[in-house]
XYZ file of C-alpha atoms in Angstrom:
394
model
C 80.489 27.003 28.210
C 82.183 23.373 29.036
C 79.974 20.490 29.009
C 82.003 19.030 31.914
C 80.824 22.102 34.134
C 77.424 22.263 32.937
C 74.325 20.305 34.343
C 71.047 20.150 32.826
C 67.640 19.329 34.713
C 64.117 19.106 33.257
C 61.451 20.769 35.314
C 57.620 19.982 35.112
C 55.686 23.059 35.453
C 52.102 22.550 36.076
C 49.490 24.665 34.507
C 45.995 25.350 35.686
C 44.024 24.952 32.697
C 46.303 22.704 30.609
C 48.926 20.204 30.311
C 52.228 20.522 32.069
C 55.240 22.219 30.461
C 58.705 20.711 30.548
C 61.723 22.979 30.532
C 65.381 22.203 30.144
C 67.466 24.129 32.485
C 71.290 24.704 32.292
C 73.480 25.789 35.230
C 77.015 25.866 36.512
C 78.192 22.792 38.723
C 79.267 25.278 41.497
C 75.869 26.878 41.602
C 74.194 23.849 41.336
C 75.991 22.321 44.614
C 75.207 25.573 46.374
C 71.599 25.639 45.216
C 70.735 22.146 47.161
C 72.325 23.503 50.193
C 70.559 27.077 50.449
C 66.847 27.701 51.158
C 64.472 26.979 48.258
C 64.021 30.606 47.610
C 67.470 30.718 46.141
C 66.087 28.839 43.017
C 64.586 31.930 41.754
C 67.937 33.498 40.948
C 68.578 34.421 37.456
C 70.882 31.342 37.411
C 68.637 29.494 34.990
C 68.814 29.794 31.317
C 65.907 28.196 29.509
C 67.049 26.275 26.273
C 64.338 26.712 23.598
C 63.212 23.932 21.261
C 63.520 25.113 17.611
C 60.312 23.775 15.907
C 60.557 21.507 13.004
C 57.699 20.516 10.643
C 58.309 16.975 11.523
C 57.340 17.803 15.036
C 53.624 18.163 13.789
C 53.740 15.502 11.210
C 52.204 12.759 13.511
C 49.412 14.931 14.260
C 48.976 15.802 10.661
C 48.709 12.018 9.938
C 46.279 11.427 12.629
C 44.005 14.480 11.282
C 43.922 13.152 7.853
C 43.392 9.617 8.801
C 40.287 10.881 10.824
C 39.000 12.645 7.576
C 39.389 9.856 5.526
C 38.108 7.152 8.036
C 36.912 8.267 11.434
C 36.508 5.170 13.655
C 34.230 6.790 16.044
C 31.527 9.288 14.464
C 30.861 6.717 11.615
C 29.268 4.320 14.244
C 26.389 6.881 14.852
C 25.431 6.612 11.094
C 23.889 3.649 9.370
C 26.698 1.317 8.181
C 27.892 1.350 4.644
C 26.915 -1.951 2.734
C 29.353 -3.537 0.130
C 26.332 -4.411 -1.976
C 22.997 -2.515 -2.629
C 20.045 -4.270 -1.073
C 17.324 -2.768 -3.353
C 16.224 -0.376 -0.627
C 15.951 3.005 -1.360
C 17.244 4.434 1.884
C 20.519 2.635 0.842
C 20.454 3.888 -2.590
C 23.142 6.660 -2.359
C 24.336 6.442 -6.024
C 20.874 5.876 -7.678
C 21.585 2.309 -8.615
C 17.899 1.454 -9.770
C 18.665 4.059 -12.970
C 22.011 2.444 -13.857
C 20.339 -0.374 -16.033
C 17.028 -1.448 -17.240
C 17.231 -4.878 -15.513
C 18.317 -3.481 -11.980
C 15.469 -0.796 -12.309
C 12.975 -3.784 -12.952
C 14.315 -5.938 -9.987
C 13.964 -2.621 -7.827
C 10.306 -1.949 -9.148
C 9.272 -5.585 -8.246
C 10.853 -5.501 -4.801
C 9.052 -2.076 -4.090
C 5.728 -3.588 -4.934
C 6.373 -6.688 -2.999
C 7.381 -4.759 0.109
C 4.752 -2.036 0.209
C 2.032 -3.957 -1.295
C 2.213 -7.253 0.488
C 4.675 -7.324 3.306
C 4.210 -3.824 4.648
C 0.072 -4.369 5.294
C 0.689 -7.634 7.042
C 3.431 -6.124 9.032
C 1.229 -3.327 10.244
C -1.555 -5.881 11.148
C 0.708 -7.953 13.155
C 2.474 -4.924 15.110
C -1.061 -3.557 16.018
C -2.187 -6.811 17.215
C 1.058 -7.536 19.189
C 0.893 -3.972 20.567
C -2.724 -3.992 21.591
C -2.375 -7.672 22.967
C 0.574 -6.454 25.107
C -1.217 -3.568 26.591
C -4.247 -5.376 27.565
C -2.323 -8.395 28.997
C -0.001 -6.243 31.006
C -2.770 -4.472 32.605
C -4.727 -7.689 33.487
C -1.429 -8.968 34.950
C -1.060 -5.971 36.993
C -4.254 -6.479 38.579
C -3.261 -9.786 40.247
C -1.552 -9.974 43.389
C 2.240 -9.738 43.031
C 3.041 -13.420 44.248
C 0.618 -14.541 41.198
C 2.195 -12.495 38.533
C 5.172 -14.447 37.564
C 3.770 -17.367 35.379
C 1.068 -15.084 33.633
C 3.717 -12.453 32.992
C 6.263 -14.828 31.322
C 3.366 -16.405 29.068
C 2.003 -13.054 27.888
C 5.231 -11.465 27.464
C 6.707 -14.013 25.249
C 3.287 -14.118 23.164
C 3.456 -10.335 22.784
C 7.064 -9.748 21.768
C 7.106 -12.676 19.486
C 3.914 -11.082 17.570
C 5.952 -7.789 17.794
C 8.953 -9.668 16.023
C 6.487 -10.697 13.181
C 5.678 -7.203 12.455
C 9.515 -6.757 11.280
C 9.761 -10.274 9.824
C 12.478 -11.130 12.323
C 14.650 -14.198 11.398
C 16.333 -14.956 14.742
C 18.883 -17.672 15.465
C 19.797 -18.225 19.226
C 22.987 -19.740 20.058
C 24.092 -21.383 23.411
C 20.727 -21.489 25.250
C 22.351 -23.302 28.201
C 24.188 -19.747 29.040
C 20.884 -18.009 29.060
C 20.496 -15.611 31.986
C 18.465 -17.096 34.899
C 16.593 -15.486 37.995
C 18.579 -12.769 39.897
C 21.319 -12.579 36.978
C 22.337 -9.626 35.274
C 22.318 -9.713 31.526
C 24.289 -7.304 29.358
C 24.438 -6.744 25.637
C 25.557 -4.520 22.951
C 22.942 -2.112 21.846
C 21.498 -1.110 18.303
C 18.012 -0.236 18.659
C 14.958 -0.734 21.028
C 14.394 -3.897 18.644
C 17.403 -5.340 20.747
C 14.691 -5.806 23.701
C 11.905 -7.144 21.416
C 14.245 -9.900 19.913
C 15.750 -10.936 23.230
C 12.191 -11.090 24.929
C 11.197 -13.583 22.290
C 13.453 -16.104 23.876
C 13.379 -15.002 27.658
C 11.692 -12.724 30.035
C 13.814 -9.908 31.535
C 13.444 -6.880 34.013
C 14.261 -3.969 32.016
C 16.676 -0.913 32.996
C 16.702 1.922 30.312
C 15.999 5.445 29.247
C 12.709 7.021 30.151
C 10.924 7.870 26.781
C 7.741 9.709 25.510
C 5.384 8.690 22.867
C 4.633 5.131 21.759
C 7.727 3.741 23.805
C 6.709 5.636 26.722
C 3.282 3.796 26.505
C 4.926 0.453 26.193
C 7.271 1.357 29.052
C 4.300 2.349 31.231
C 2.338 -1.069 30.310
C 5.255 -3.299 31.094
C 5.636 -1.551 34.500
C 2.348 -2.346 35.657
C 3.056 -6.156 35.388
C 6.674 -6.421 36.833
C 9.372 -4.299 38.104
C 11.449 -2.306 35.561
C 13.762 0.717 36.131
C 13.433 3.809 33.831
C 15.480 6.880 34.389
C 16.248 10.026 32.921
C 20.090 10.054 31.667
C 20.335 13.878 32.983
C 19.385 13.422 36.492
C 21.852 12.413 38.888
C 19.348 11.212 41.377
C 17.742 8.862 38.700
C 21.137 7.191 38.396
C 21.673 6.689 42.109
C 18.471 5.141 42.208
C 19.207 2.836 39.412
C 22.205 1.612 41.191
C 20.331 1.097 44.438
C 17.401 -0.814 42.595
C 20.222 -3.075 40.790
C 21.596 -3.923 44.222
C 18.469 -5.007 45.425
C 17.212 -6.914 42.634
C 20.518 -8.895 42.604
C 20.096 -9.785 46.228
C 16.574 -11.406 45.355
C 16.960 -14.965 43.863
C 13.765 -15.091 42.441
C 13.649 -11.940 40.661
C 13.690 -11.759 36.779
C 17.134 -11.342 35.063
C 17.819 -7.836 34.484
C 18.723 -6.529 31.044
C 21.072 -3.724 30.594
C 22.723 -2.215 27.710
C 26.019 -0.727 29.210
C 26.932 1.493 26.271
C 23.951 3.824 27.008
C 23.300 4.478 23.399
C 22.433 2.926 20.201
C 25.479 2.172 17.748
C 25.078 1.038 14.310
C 26.434 -2.739 14.932
C 29.668 -2.300 13.484
C 31.330 -1.971 16.805
C 31.032 -1.969 20.642
C 31.828 1.234 22.430
C 32.749 1.836 26.090
C 30.782 0.129 28.761
C 29.715 2.231 31.630
C 31.070 0.697 34.870
C 28.141 1.387 36.997
C 26.407 -1.598 35.571
C 29.344 -3.729 37.037
C 29.547 -2.195 40.535
C 26.662 -4.002 41.840
C 27.426 -7.547 41.020
C 30.444 -9.846 40.572
C 28.814 -11.911 37.853
C 27.312 -11.128 34.677
C 25.757 -12.955 31.624
C 26.822 -11.319 28.342
C 24.850 -11.544 24.962
C 26.383 -10.640 21.570
C 23.819 -9.466 19.112
C 24.822 -9.231 15.589
C 22.590 -8.200 12.825
C 22.800 -8.865 8.989
C 22.262 -5.305 7.362
C 21.824 -6.748 4.004
C 17.902 -7.480 4.622
C 17.417 -4.335 6.769
C 19.517 -2.022 8.726
C 18.062 -1.726 12.465
C 20.240 0.923 13.617
C 18.029 3.677 15.113
C 19.351 7.232 14.714
C 17.259 8.955 17.337
C 18.610 12.329 16.517
C 17.231 12.239 12.997
C 14.088 9.998 13.419
C 11.295 9.483 15.602
C 10.444 6.155 16.807
C 7.289 5.670 14.633
C 9.223 6.887 11.531
C 11.672 4.135 12.537
C 9.479 1.354 12.765
C 7.926 2.261 9.603
C 11.329 1.827 7.941
C 11.775 -1.625 9.788
C 8.354 -2.567 8.465
C 9.132 -1.707 4.874
C 12.370 -3.658 4.945
C 12.959 -6.926 3.645
C 13.339 -8.650 7.083
C 15.489 -8.295 10.311
C 17.985 -11.000 10.383
C 19.827 -11.388 13.957
C 22.384 -13.759 15.442
C 21.864 -13.878 19.395
C 24.849 -15.525 21.089
C 24.505 -16.097 24.958
C 27.992 -16.230 26.054
C 29.293 -18.027 29.251
C 28.673 -16.038 32.697
C 31.840 -13.992 33.437
C 32.967 -13.271 36.829
C 35.135 -10.613 38.342
C 38.656 -11.399 39.053
C 40.369 -10.993 42.225
C 41.592 -7.417 42.602
C 39.703 -6.474 39.423
C 38.014 -2.850 39.245
C 34.494 -2.142 37.996
C 36.072 -0.567 34.901
C 38.386 -3.367 34.047
C 35.546 -5.910 34.548
C 33.399 -3.924 32.170
C 36.089 -3.618 29.462
C 36.788 -7.542 29.620
C 33.200 -8.129 29.086
C 33.263 -5.590 26.454
C 35.986 -7.361 24.477
C 34.367 -10.811 24.706
C 31.225 -9.461 23.365
C 32.926 -7.881 20.393
C 34.950 -10.683 19.661
C 32.053 -13.303 19.632
C 29.955 -11.032 17.478
C 32.865 -10.008 15.134
C 32.573 -6.349 15.927
C 35.356 -3.847 16.522
C 36.268 -3.093 20.142
C 36.511 0.492 20.728
C 37.401 2.182 23.976
C 35.417 5.724 23.142
C 32.274 6.827 24.959
C 29.128 6.511 22.915
C 27.836 9.567 24.440
C 30.099 11.663 21.900
C 26.902 11.216 19.775
C 25.275 13.775 22.024
C 27.949 15.984 23.638
C 31.287 17.506 22.432
C 34.562 15.961 23.149
C 35.898 16.824 26.687
C 38.599 19.473 26.994
C 40.703 17.145 29.027
C 41.152 14.910 25.917
C 42.486 17.881 24.050
C 44.845 18.452 26.799
C 46.181 14.674 26.725
C 46.928 15.317 23.035
C 48.932 18.564 23.935
C 50.743 16.776 26.713
C 51.535 13.756 24.491
C 52.983 16.316 21.876
C 55.089 17.899 24.855
C 56.545 14.393 25.607
C 57.580 13.815 22.156
C 59.390 16.861 21.518
C 63.203 16.359 21.529
C 65.076 18.648 23.516
C 68.578 19.285 22.404
């Protein structure tokens, strides 16, 4: 067929359960001119000849490279496991290669460290933790008996005392930077999330109204005690009604200028402090101003990441109390405001990027809930559509 008398047109065919399919149609000029003048049903004639694309191995090379790269170094799922250390810190839990048996001197150092951690540090930390936890339960109960208008100052005093005693139970070494940007009454404070210790360490320097997942066990007892003294919001992640209630309570809290600042972890799950994952936009729909906080731990002295799918909270606490220490840098960042015409998702991404930059963390767009759920089917369809778009039709 002569190229001058042949026209080509790409059709986009939508599929109900997958990505669209692009077809290249060849037809005669004379018939093409008539088809635009006739009824649309005339397009169903057998005048179209679909030109097929011959598959080449190069078509799949990009996806092979991506698959091999994911096997070698997956940038997402490794954020849900303990971060790999460049050097061994003499802790058994990071001793994947049996370092203490490599030499007598290294084995001696490990033995001495083991004795120090479990015979001196561990008993003292158990004592501090029990005293701090008991003090928290008793004082929050007493504060809850006071009239609501008289609770603010006693709550602030006893809260700071309790959480500082609890931080001694893990031998925390804290450094707070830029205290002039500390969240004030009525503000919403957002931070990256590594473990429940984030709350303990931040509460050593300021008082917050907490928003978080409802837990059972030891954490549940602490949540109930704190709720007696001031307003906190606990929700069940799987309940839609709870999520709507959280949004409503946040709006009410922001409108009160004398309420405690709200502490929120928009990632919604614990990440191993090597990256910051997607911030959920719901936290940014209720306000145009947030106070970001960047939390960065030094894993050489003790890895604070809590893998809740493998450890209970009590097991996690025992690991923290048997570590060398928990060293943490907390950076209060300058309050950020929503730009004109900026959506909640764009605002959340901008805040996330700034927290990652200040903390020296990797900024990832992936959802942290991938730790609990399988990848969405729509993401597979996006990859398929991308593949179709890259095919060269000749």
